[in-house]
């Protein structure tokens, strides 16, 4: 098939479905097919009307797409939703979740009873039929959430499938060979993250990825012509995709079935099936924005049902023929899994070592013995070095021998220290740059897509792939929406975030992340770790590797920091701990200094300057981990009811009032200047900090500030 072609399919009668080469199960009659589609349209209308909310339009317009996919093409077993040999489906247009819920019900997923589907938009806690599909429930592979990310998630799933297949499949034994089906709409194709991911998929030639474009030309605001006149098919072809056009996807089921079959069989490129549909078909407002995201209303539903031959007075009506039509889905799924299980057993016998490693990864386990490869503190470099370089020690120690790791960067491979000797890049095999066994990924300047793709890799079979993704900390602002979804889904990744403060120097305020930590520290279920030296950097890695249910981001320095005598990798896991007590035998210190990252070494120097006092220096690499510790531990480390506490960090002070009475922090943007000059300009010179802290403590007159009396000791420091 020529690479540059666009195939257009239309006009096949529904009763010709049996003759299609890619149809795996006997089709129903034309009348049965139409009854199924009409039933789904009426159900979509009823389910949204029930609680006066939801998105009926796509359910109605794309019903035939759902039939073609779940009834004819997708490889899955509804009686075992987590079967490792299944295809994966991603609903990037997550607001259309009711479409997915209905097909999960009809195809036989046991958890998806009609009562479960009827909870859609119900005012109850723990609703299985959430307003967007969530990863925790059967049949949902990823929580796509905001538009566009699902496309990137699907690309990540496709990368995972290609990578696992390249490492473990043998001639005659394709044990990992899924097709990734992604349903998208106009909105996902407008979002930047969707376009970033599409570009990468085309570059990599991910021919196991099928993008199903429900092209209804309507958004919430109305006709898409108001804001979007791109030729999507031409644009995708230009980025390395094959495109198949279907002109009447709401009515011509045979053409949709044929197009999806051709897409699955196509080799060499990812495929987009551009299917024109009519949103809300049958409604008096079909084709308009009104049917996108609001219930149709009783009168409109009555006319819809009447026109389709249904009784307007009966809600949620499902003729028995509809269930009969979908009944083959369960038996077909069982047979597919049975065949795969037999193949896998033969594979295990023929390739026992490969199978053992694959099975280990499918269980979500790292390679046995990995902890023994972690260097002890005594083996770490004693000379001062950036924590970004210290992080590279763990990459070199663990990544080369464990295929679980997929490592990459957003155009900063050397700067973030995520490379290793003799690595192979993940690239299309015919491009001359690498192949699908490669585990070093060049994402280009696409931070948002990088992390959203990483979510897809992490979700493929939880734990089978551990994505490591890197860029400057400032650019994790671009990736934040995807990192938020990682935390929401409880997917583990390791984020390398270098150049983490004003210490970046001459790149200036545009690249100095003085406030970004406030978002990541407040994000539930994510570990933001800012280690102060090589030992704490090892501790950050250990924390992340042992925490299988949460993503972790390491904020790492560009500037060198010394290896401090009192640092502890075990202390990192507790979030905060004592690094230094200048008078360890005293009942309580006279002063507590809390710090993070590169500023901890400065806090130690300040403590040494205040030689008349008993000063405790606390390193707090991870606030979230410290907050999770028992009260007794937290109070023993930071006795804020017994001694004045000062926080030192060259970031925003937001959040520090929970731990300290006063702080030295950034209150402006930074500027372009050498590293040391910047710390002096903004008040973080050791002598200046010691002077300000001593004067503040003396001004207390022996009292401790009350709740809400956090004092900014550097407030008013001028920027440029």
XYZ file of C-alpha atoms in Angstrom:
720
model
C 0.000 0.000 0.000
C 1.603 3.370 -0.957
C 2.605 5.369 2.088
C 1.139 8.638 0.873
C -2.379 7.427 0.167
C -5.565 8.377 1.902
C -8.134 5.627 1.654
C -11.805 6.555 1.582
C -14.364 3.933 2.535
C -18.087 4.345 2.212
C -21.192 2.661 0.944
C -20.865 -0.958 2.111
C -24.232 -2.503 3.039
C -24.445 -3.736 6.640
C -25.316 -7.286 5.558
C -21.955 -7.478 3.768
C -20.042 -7.360 7.045
C -19.464 -11.116 7.062
C -17.441 -10.780 3.884
C -15.009 -8.283 5.344
C -11.601 -9.960 5.860
C -10.941 -8.352 9.260
C -14.283 -9.166 10.923
C -13.664 -11.842 13.600
C -17.268 -12.755 14.426
C -20.433 -13.322 12.444
C -22.378 -10.110 11.980
C -26.043 -9.628 12.664
C -28.670 -8.679 10.114
C -28.996 -5.135 8.871
C -32.103 -4.730 11.018
C -30.297 -6.002 14.120
C -27.388 -3.660 13.541
C -29.707 -0.675 13.273
C -31.654 -1.747 16.357
C -28.403 -1.873 18.371
C -27.316 1.570 17.185
C -30.743 3.076 17.833
C -30.891 1.516 21.292
C -27.533 3.049 22.214
C -28.669 6.456 20.979
C -31.800 6.328 23.109
C -29.866 5.074 26.124
C -27.394 7.924 25.787
C -30.268 10.390 25.782
C -32.022 8.742 28.742
C -28.896 8.423 30.883
C -28.020 12.095 30.487
C -31.583 13.210 31.089
C -31.840 11.149 34.295
C -29.670 13.529 36.335
C -29.844 16.442 33.894
C -26.170 16.277 32.965
C -23.558 14.598 30.840
C -22.606 14.408 27.177
C -25.210 12.683 24.995
C -24.152 13.979 21.584
C -21.069 11.841 20.996
C -22.792 8.703 22.275
C -25.527 9.193 19.712
C -23.313 10.211 16.801
C -20.533 7.680 17.360
C -22.620 4.630 18.291
C -21.629 2.846 15.090
C -17.934 3.398 15.882
C -18.421 1.703 19.230
C -20.190 -1.231 17.601
C -17.426 -1.660 15.016
C -14.728 -1.601 17.684
C -16.128 -3.673 20.553
C -18.234 -6.102 18.498
C -15.846 -6.724 15.629
C -12.237 -5.640 16.062
C -10.855 -5.080 19.516
C -8.990 -7.986 21.108
C -10.101 -8.311 24.729
C -11.739 -10.697 27.168
C -14.544 -9.054 29.150
C -14.369 -11.898 31.696
C -10.692 -11.102 32.398
C -10.195 -7.353 31.916
C -6.480 -7.475 32.835
C -5.466 -10.225 30.422
C -1.916 -9.324 29.376
C -2.490 -10.161 25.692
C -5.343 -7.705 25.185
C -5.547 -4.658 22.958
C -5.805 -1.338 24.792
C -8.508 1.276 24.324
C -8.023 4.918 25.264
C -10.872 7.424 25.301
C -8.991 10.663 24.776
C -12.317 12.474 24.412
C -13.010 11.543 28.020
C -16.238 13.526 28.267
C -17.742 10.866 25.966
C -17.231 8.239 28.692
C -20.873 7.140 28.535
C -20.111 5.632 25.120
C -17.376 3.498 26.687
C -19.505 2.534 29.699
C -22.329 1.305 27.484
C -20.062 -0.883 25.387
C -18.350 -2.279 28.476
C -21.817 -3.250 29.670
C -22.999 -4.782 26.414
C -19.764 -6.650 25.708
C -20.006 -8.439 29.053
C -17.717 -6.858 31.656
C -19.151 -8.243 34.881
C -18.650 -5.067 36.899
C -20.493 -3.002 34.309
C -24.079 -3.899 35.070
C -26.855 -1.708 33.777
C -27.284 -0.374 37.307
C -23.611 0.635 37.310
C -24.022 2.483 34.018
C -27.173 4.173 35.333
C -25.074 5.775 38.064
C -23.652 8.099 35.394
C -23.731 11.605 36.931
C -25.603 10.263 39.943
C -25.167 12.339 43.131
C -23.486 9.534 45.081
C -19.995 9.042 46.474
C -17.679 6.519 44.822
C -19.620 6.477 41.588
C -18.182 3.877 39.219
C -19.584 5.734 36.196
C -17.577 8.894 36.764
C -17.873 11.925 34.517
C -14.600 10.884 32.872
C -13.343 7.278 32.771
C -11.012 6.408 35.646
C -8.235 3.828 35.642
C -9.446 2.050 38.770
C -12.439 0.403 37.064
C -12.488 -2.594 34.730
C -12.054 -1.814 31.056
C -10.440 1.589 31.571
C -6.712 1.658 30.814
C -5.924 5.285 31.727
C -7.641 8.282 33.277
C -7.422 10.663 30.353
C -9.027 13.698 31.959
C -8.395 17.022 30.180
C -8.497 16.843 26.402
C -5.436 15.868 24.396
C -3.633 13.856 27.044
C -5.359 10.631 26.006
C -3.680 10.773 22.592
C -0.311 11.023 24.328
C -1.272 8.224 26.747
C -2.114 6.053 23.741
C 1.258 6.827 22.181
C 2.871 5.719 25.446
C 0.894 2.481 25.420
C 2.001 1.910 21.828
C 5.636 2.565 22.791
C 5.267 0.049 25.628
C 3.818 -2.556 23.282
C 6.598 -2.063 20.743
C 9.309 -2.134 23.399
C 8.070 -5.269 25.156
C 7.459 -6.997 21.846
C 10.924 -6.137 20.562
C 12.577 -7.559 23.667
C 10.523 -10.702 24.181
C 8.698 -11.778 21.015
C 10.329 -14.490 18.917
C 9.530 -15.913 15.502
C 6.190 -17.630 15.887
C 5.759 -16.325 19.428
C 4.189 -12.861 19.382
C 3.184 -12.885 23.033
C 3.081 -9.088 23.338
C 1.531 -7.589 20.227
C -1.381 -5.299 21.106
C -3.167 -2.782 18.954
C -3.725 0.507 20.766
C -7.075 2.060 19.850
C -7.535 5.730 20.722
C -10.874 7.529 20.316
C -10.429 11.256 19.876
C -12.463 14.292 18.945
C -11.877 17.771 17.642
C -10.771 19.145 21.002
C -7.941 16.664 21.518
C -6.555 17.556 18.100
C -6.488 21.247 18.986
C -4.644 20.773 22.268
C -0.890 21.147 21.993
C -0.134 17.935 23.846
C -2.130 15.975 21.286
C -0.130 17.492 18.447
C 3.180 16.876 20.242
C 2.304 13.212 20.692
C 1.045 12.817 17.128
C 4.362 14.165 15.848
C 6.339 11.659 17.918
C 4.132 8.721 16.929
C 4.692 9.505 13.266
C 8.431 9.915 13.782
C 8.630 6.535 15.529
C 6.396 4.765 12.999
C 4.130 3.263 15.676
C 2.037 1.052 13.428
C 0.346 -0.570 16.438
C -1.539 2.674 17.079
C -4.939 3.498 15.563
C -6.382 6.955 16.175
C -10.144 6.966 15.664
C -11.167 10.557 14.958
C -14.831 11.232 15.676
C -14.999 14.181 13.312
C -18.302 15.829 14.176
C -17.040 19.407 13.715
C -18.705 20.651 16.910
C -17.319 21.816 20.260
C -18.978 23.288 23.351
C -19.089 26.726 21.743
C -20.635 25.470 18.516
C -19.321 24.810 14.991
C -15.614 24.129 14.922
C -15.257 26.475 11.949
C -15.294 29.254 14.548
C -11.754 28.390 15.596
C -10.333 25.484 13.583
C -9.993 25.105 9.822
C -7.007 22.752 9.679
C -6.996 19.932 7.162
C -6.408 17.255 9.799
C -5.956 14.411 7.339
C -3.306 16.323 5.404
C -1.559 17.383 8.594
C -1.361 13.827 9.903
C -0.050 12.532 6.593
C 2.633 15.232 6.759
C 3.697 14.001 10.207
C 4.111 10.406 9.066
C 0.643 8.918 9.526
C -1.526 6.921 7.161
C -5.090 8.223 6.963
C -8.326 6.443 6.139
C -11.413 8.594 5.588
C -14.983 7.467 6.269
C -17.638 9.888 5.095
C -20.751 8.696 6.973
C -19.664 7.216 10.267
C -22.978 7.691 12.039
C -24.906 5.470 9.624
C -22.527 3.406 7.506
C -21.411 0.705 9.943
C -19.904 -1.456 7.207
C -17.499 1.286 6.160
C -16.434 1.883 9.755
C -15.815 -1.848 10.283
C -13.818 -2.074 7.068
C -11.774 1.037 7.917
C -10.827 -0.215 11.375
C -9.842 -3.572 9.897
C -7.618 -1.912 7.342
C -6.110 0.315 10.045
C -5.206 -2.647 12.234
C -3.566 -4.448 9.309
C -1.566 -1.456 8.044
C 2.193 -1.635 8.623
C 4.909 0.988 8.843
C 2.939 3.962 10.133
C 0.380 4.837 12.762
C -3.090 5.149 11.280
C -5.775 7.773 11.744
C -9.310 6.783 10.767
C -11.025 10.107 10.117
C -14.722 9.360 10.550
C -17.297 12.051 9.850
C -20.232 11.793 12.247
C -23.272 13.840 13.201
C -23.210 14.758 16.860
C -26.533 14.136 18.576
C -27.995 12.532 15.458
C -31.761 12.321 15.702
C -32.081 15.233 18.119
C -33.834 18.373 16.982
C -30.470 20.047 17.658
C -28.292 17.484 15.891
C -25.033 18.907 14.642
C -25.134 21.793 17.120
C -23.186 22.616 20.248
C -26.317 22.206 22.389
C -26.133 18.414 22.171
C -22.470 18.248 23.159
C -22.624 18.660 26.909
C -26.181 18.927 28.174
C -29.251 16.746 28.424
C -31.618 16.889 25.449
C -34.812 17.528 27.389
C -37.923 15.370 27.681
C -39.627 16.664 24.542
C -36.584 16.105 22.344
C -36.080 12.604 23.722
C -39.753 11.787 23.059
C -39.481 12.798 19.415
C -36.158 10.930 19.075
C -37.624 7.685 20.401
C -40.749 8.028 18.313
C -38.698 8.536 15.161
C -36.590 5.446 15.960
C -39.622 3.262 16.729
C -39.266 3.227 20.524
C -41.974 3.915 23.122
C -41.306 7.461 24.407
C -42.749 6.582 27.827
C -40.227 3.769 28.488
C -36.777 4.692 29.778
C -33.597 2.608 29.494
C -35.293 0.120 27.186
C -32.943 -2.580 25.860
C -34.480 -5.169 23.512
C -33.274 -8.724 24.072
C -31.848 -8.786 20.534
C -29.295 -6.176 21.587
C -27.845 -8.456 24.254
C -27.944 -11.386 21.844
C -26.025 -9.322 19.333
C -23.169 -8.742 21.797
C -23.180 -12.244 23.274
C -20.309 -13.467 21.008
C -17.980 -10.909 22.618
C -17.556 -13.052 25.731
C -16.993 -16.370 23.989
C -14.663 -14.765 21.470
C -12.684 -13.112 24.281
C -12.342 -16.375 26.151
C -11.165 -18.121 23.011
C -8.625 -15.392 22.244
C -7.184 -15.620 25.744
C -7.171 -19.409 25.610
C -5.182 -19.345 22.356
C -2.774 -16.783 23.794
C -2.299 -18.836 26.967
C -1.384 -21.901 24.904
C 1.076 -19.842 22.875
C 2.569 -18.362 26.039
C 3.041 -21.827 27.555
C 4.976 -22.929 24.465
C 6.979 -19.699 24.598
C 7.862 -20.383 28.229
C 9.103 -23.839 27.310
C 11.114 -22.626 24.333
C 12.546 -19.439 25.908
C 12.501 -19.906 29.692
C 14.898 -17.063 30.531
C 13.067 -14.516 28.421
C 9.721 -15.671 29.781
C 10.938 -15.414 33.376
C 12.049 -11.824 32.803
C 8.812 -10.930 31.036
C 6.731 -12.551 33.789
C 8.700 -10.619 36.404
C 7.914 -7.363 34.638
C 4.245 -8.213 34.136
C 4.111 -8.695 37.918
C 5.452 -5.158 38.278
C 8.755 -6.142 39.888
C 12.196 -4.664 39.393
C 15.039 -7.041 38.658
C 16.011 -9.023 41.721
C 19.126 -7.781 43.484
C 18.838 -4.165 42.367
C 19.367 -2.826 45.901
C 22.797 -4.472 46.078
C 23.897 -2.304 43.135
C 23.196 0.931 45.008
C 26.496 2.467 46.203
C 26.998 3.049 49.932
C 27.713 6.563 51.187
C 31.353 5.629 51.610
C 31.513 4.908 47.873
C 30.137 8.276 46.786
C 32.395 11.058 45.475
C 33.754 13.210 48.288
C 34.364 16.258 46.110
C 31.506 18.707 45.730
C 29.334 17.966 42.705
C 25.856 18.901 41.438
C 23.039 16.651 42.574
C 22.057 16.264 38.910
C 25.387 14.473 38.439
C 24.853 12.423 41.591
C 21.534 11.253 40.156
C 23.445 9.927 37.162
C 25.220 7.500 39.491
C 21.925 5.655 39.967
C 21.159 5.682 36.248
C 24.507 4.060 35.548
C 24.096 1.539 38.384
C 20.561 0.318 37.651
C 19.343 1.089 34.153
C 21.706 -0.894 31.891
C 20.836 -4.316 33.356
C 17.078 -3.963 33.908
C 14.832 -3.649 30.875
C 12.085 -2.202 33.098
C 13.527 1.293 32.732
C 12.594 3.496 29.791
C 14.685 6.648 30.092
C 14.464 9.900 28.223
C 14.733 13.655 28.136
C 13.209 16.680 26.479
C 16.305 17.587 24.450
C 18.595 17.616 27.519
C 20.115 14.154 27.468
C 23.610 15.092 28.644
C 22.608 17.948 30.922
C 20.283 15.798 33.028
C 22.705 12.851 33.280
C 20.290 10.171 32.082
C 22.580 8.506 29.539
C 24.661 5.363 29.983
C 27.332 3.444 28.106
C 26.307 1.386 25.083
C 22.686 2.513 25.256
C 20.356 2.081 22.284
C 17.791 4.717 21.386
C 14.107 3.921 20.948
C 13.620 4.688 17.256
C 11.866 3.207 14.252
C 14.045 0.298 13.079
C 14.332 1.536 9.499
C 15.501 5.030 10.474
C 19.129 4.199 11.204
C 19.059 5.850 14.656
C 18.108 2.898 16.844
C 15.298 0.376 17.090
C 12.367 -0.645 19.255
C 14.647 -2.399 21.776
C 16.092 1.012 22.616
C 15.401 2.385 26.064
C 16.758 5.897 25.647
C 13.991 8.152 24.332
C 14.579 11.516 22.721
C 11.295 13.361 23.208
C 12.520 16.561 21.620
C 11.240 19.833 23.025
C 7.921 18.341 24.103
C 7.789 18.274 27.910
C 4.012 17.922 28.212
C 3.868 15.018 25.763
C 6.912 13.412 27.387
C 5.167 12.954 30.730
C 1.768 12.109 29.220
C 3.454 9.455 27.062
C 5.228 8.244 30.189
C 1.831 7.791 31.825
C 0.817 5.487 28.992
C 3.993 3.454 29.369
C 3.518 3.180 33.131
C -0.111 2.107 32.694
C 0.479 -0.568 30.054
C 0.782 -3.264 32.725
C 1.472 -1.460 35.967
C 5.122 -1.791 36.902
C 6.234 -3.444 33.673
C 7.832 -0.168 32.619
C 9.258 2.493 34.896
C 9.570 5.732 32.900
C 12.388 8.115 33.783
C 11.844 11.546 32.251
C 14.073 14.576 32.506
C 14.274 18.267 31.801
C 15.052 21.496 33.679
C 12.791 21.996 36.706
C 11.348 25.151 35.137
C 10.073 23.107 32.190
C 8.211 20.765 34.508
C 5.749 23.650 34.510
C 4.944 22.647 30.927
C 4.574 19.025 32.048
C 2.512 19.776 35.174
C -0.915 18.754 33.791
C 0.418 15.315 32.891
C 2.252 14.910 36.202
C -1.023 15.730 37.926
C -2.688 12.862 36.046
C 0.176 10.543 37.046
C -0.524 11.295 40.687
C -4.267 10.882 40.199
C -3.738 7.468 38.576
C -1.081 6.416 41.144
C 1.425 5.623 38.412
C 5.105 5.509 39.280
C 7.590 7.509 37.286
C 10.876 9.189 38.157
C 11.137 12.804 37.076
C 14.599 14.333 36.854
C 14.224 18.110 37.295
C 17.610 19.805 37.100
C 18.745 23.453 37.332
C 16.369 23.815 40.240
C 16.876 27.346 41.594
C 18.523 30.731 41.150
C 21.686 28.636 41.148
C 21.155 28.104 37.425
C 22.923 31.454 37.052
C 23.188 33.329 33.775
C 20.150 31.777 32.073
C 18.222 34.296 34.111
C 14.763 34.641 35.660
C 12.978 32.929 32.772
C 14.664 29.670 33.753
C 14.862 30.077 37.556
C 11.894 28.244 39.161
C 11.328 30.264 42.319
C 7.625 29.323 42.708
C 7.014 26.042 40.845
C 7.596 23.972 43.984
C 4.386 25.367 45.485
C 2.323 23.482 42.919
C 4.201 20.211 43.129
C 4.371 20.217 46.930
C 0.621 20.732 47.162
C -0.193 18.053 44.578
C -1.646 14.966 46.300
C 0.106 11.619 45.872
C 3.325 12.939 44.345
C 6.778 12.982 45.928
C 8.686 16.188 45.242
C 12.168 15.502 46.595
C 14.896 18.135 46.793
C 18.071 16.374 47.937
C 20.955 18.354 49.391
C 23.893 16.167 48.353
C 24.863 12.867 46.730
C 23.732 10.797 49.716
C 20.268 12.345 49.758
C 20.075 11.944 45.989
C 20.587 8.199 46.456
C 17.858 8.362 49.110
C 15.513 10.084 46.659
C 16.001 7.257 44.185
C 15.388 4.627 46.867
C 12.210 6.392 47.939
C 10.918 6.510 44.371
C 11.837 2.930 43.503
C 10.153 1.544 46.612
C 7.001 3.639 46.232
C 5.160 1.750 43.493
C 1.980 3.846 43.693
C 3.273 7.395 43.357
C 5.296 9.441 40.890
C 8.415 11.181 42.169
C 10.189 14.296 40.918
C 13.740 15.121 42.010
C 14.652 18.825 42.070
C 18.389 18.751 41.406
C 21.087 21.403 41.455
C 23.244 22.625 38.626
C 25.821 24.018 41.064
C 28.138 21.698 43.034
C 27.288 20.863 46.647
C 29.466 19.109 49.235
C 28.820 15.640 50.627
C 27.694 16.499 54.175
C 28.719 14.266 57.106
C 25.252 14.123 58.656
C 23.129 13.296 55.625
C 21.237 10.015 55.428
C 19.451 8.195 52.612
C 17.125 6.652 55.193
C 16.265 10.118 56.456
C 14.982 11.059 52.998
C 12.246 8.432 53.283
C 10.962 10.221 56.409
C 10.829 13.553 54.619
C 12.932 15.447 57.145
C 15.567 14.610 59.733
C 18.390 16.167 61.746
C 21.629 16.703 59.845
C 23.506 18.583 62.565
C 23.126 19.429 66.263
C 25.860 21.786 67.429
C 24.968 20.956 71.045
C 23.508 17.443 70.762
C 23.357 16.881 74.529
C 21.043 19.813 75.218
C 17.409 19.015 76.045
C 16.279 21.279 73.224
C 18.198 23.371 70.700
C 18.306 27.151 71.008
C 17.474 27.482 67.321
C 16.315 25.212 64.506
C 17.228 25.836 60.876
C 15.263 23.876 58.235
C 16.495 23.810 54.677
C 16.425 21.843 51.435
C 18.608 21.168 48.437
C 21.711 23.233 47.857
C 20.760 25.565 50.721
C 21.297 22.868 53.375
C 25.074 23.263 53.145
C 24.580 27.002 53.643
C 22.404 26.340 56.678
C 25.181 24.207 58.161
C 27.615 27.086 57.662
C 25.152 29.479 59.324
C 24.899 27.125 62.314
C 28.658 27.106 62.623
C 28.683 30.928 62.546
C 26.221 31.029 65.456
C 28.707 29.224 67.661
C 27.298 30.520 70.962
C 23.964 28.802 70.333
C 22.875 25.222 70.196
C 21.653 25.075 66.592
C 19.894 22.145 64.955
C 19.974 21.899 61.164
C 17.148 19.892 59.652
C 17.130 18.785 56.032
C 13.607 18.513 54.638
C 13.937 16.944 51.175
C 10.251 15.954 50.942
C 7.480 17.836 52.747
C 4.805 15.298 51.824
C 6.770 12.435 53.362
C 7.423 14.424 56.526
C 3.736 15.311 56.847
C 2.903 11.593 56.721
C 5.116 10.771 59.716
C 3.673 10.301 63.237
C 3.229 13.474 65.248
C 5.815 12.360 67.784
C 8.501 12.050 65.123
C 7.665 15.384 63.544
C 7.780 17.183 66.863
C 11.045 15.475 67.854
C 12.730 16.712 64.684
C 11.225 20.212 64.721
C 10.396 21.200 68.328
C 8.603 24.380 67.271
C 6.966 24.673 70.695
C 10.373 24.763 72.392
C 12.694 26.671 70.060
C 12.459 29.302 67.317
C 12.519 27.784 63.832
C 13.809 29.427 60.646
C 13.393 27.996 57.124
C 16.038 28.675 54.477
C 15.234 28.032 50.818
C 15.863 30.058 47.658
C 12.298 29.409 46.508
C 8.969 30.957 47.431
C 8.081 30.891 51.135
C 4.621 29.491 50.427
C 3.941 26.516 52.706
C 6.830 27.040 55.108
C 4.668 28.619 57.812
C 3.518 25.103 58.696
C 6.987 24.299 60.002
C 8.830 27.510 60.872
C 8.346 30.811 62.650
C 10.410 32.746 60.122
C 12.102 32.208 56.795
C 14.607 33.417 54.248
C 13.118 32.966 50.790
C 12.666 34.460 47.335
C 10.034 37.160 46.950
C 10.869 38.306 43.440
C 11.995 36.691 40.243
C 15.721 36.065 39.940
C 18.099 37.634 37.465
C 20.928 36.788 35.112
C 24.226 36.659 36.982
C 26.826 34.133 38.150
C 25.555 31.618 40.710
C 27.373 32.896 43.787
C 26.584 36.489 42.909
C 22.887 35.674 42.817
C 22.903 34.055 46.260
C 24.600 37.150 47.654
C 22.276 39.581 45.851
C 19.162 37.883 47.163
C 20.338 37.594 50.753
C 21.533 33.987 50.901
C 25.147 34.756 51.733
C 26.125 32.881 54.890
C 27.230 35.962 56.848
C 24.095 37.930 55.965
C 21.791 35.044 56.868
C 23.560 34.498 60.201
C 23.249 38.209 61.024
C 19.540 38.399 60.162
C 18.669 35.186 62.013
C 20.589 36.211 65.139
C 18.954 39.659 65.187
C 15.501 38.132 64.699
C 16.047 35.615 67.513
C 17.264 38.288 69.909
C 14.235 40.401 69.029
C 11.935 37.624 70.218
C 13.081 38.224 73.789
C 12.666 34.574 74.687
C 9.083 34.248 73.423
C 7.924 32.138 70.473
C 5.777 33.592 67.708
C 2.149 32.478 67.712
C 0.183 30.770 65.006
C 0.021 32.801 61.815
C 3.008 35.011 62.742
C 5.465 33.691 60.151
C 8.030 36.399 59.471
C 9.789 36.957 56.154
C 13.371 37.830 57.021
C 14.368 38.705 53.449
C 11.223 40.592 52.456
C 12.100 43.654 50.453
C 15.269 42.387 48.804
C 15.334 44.108 45.426
C 15.634 42.335 42.101
C 16.806 44.007 38.937
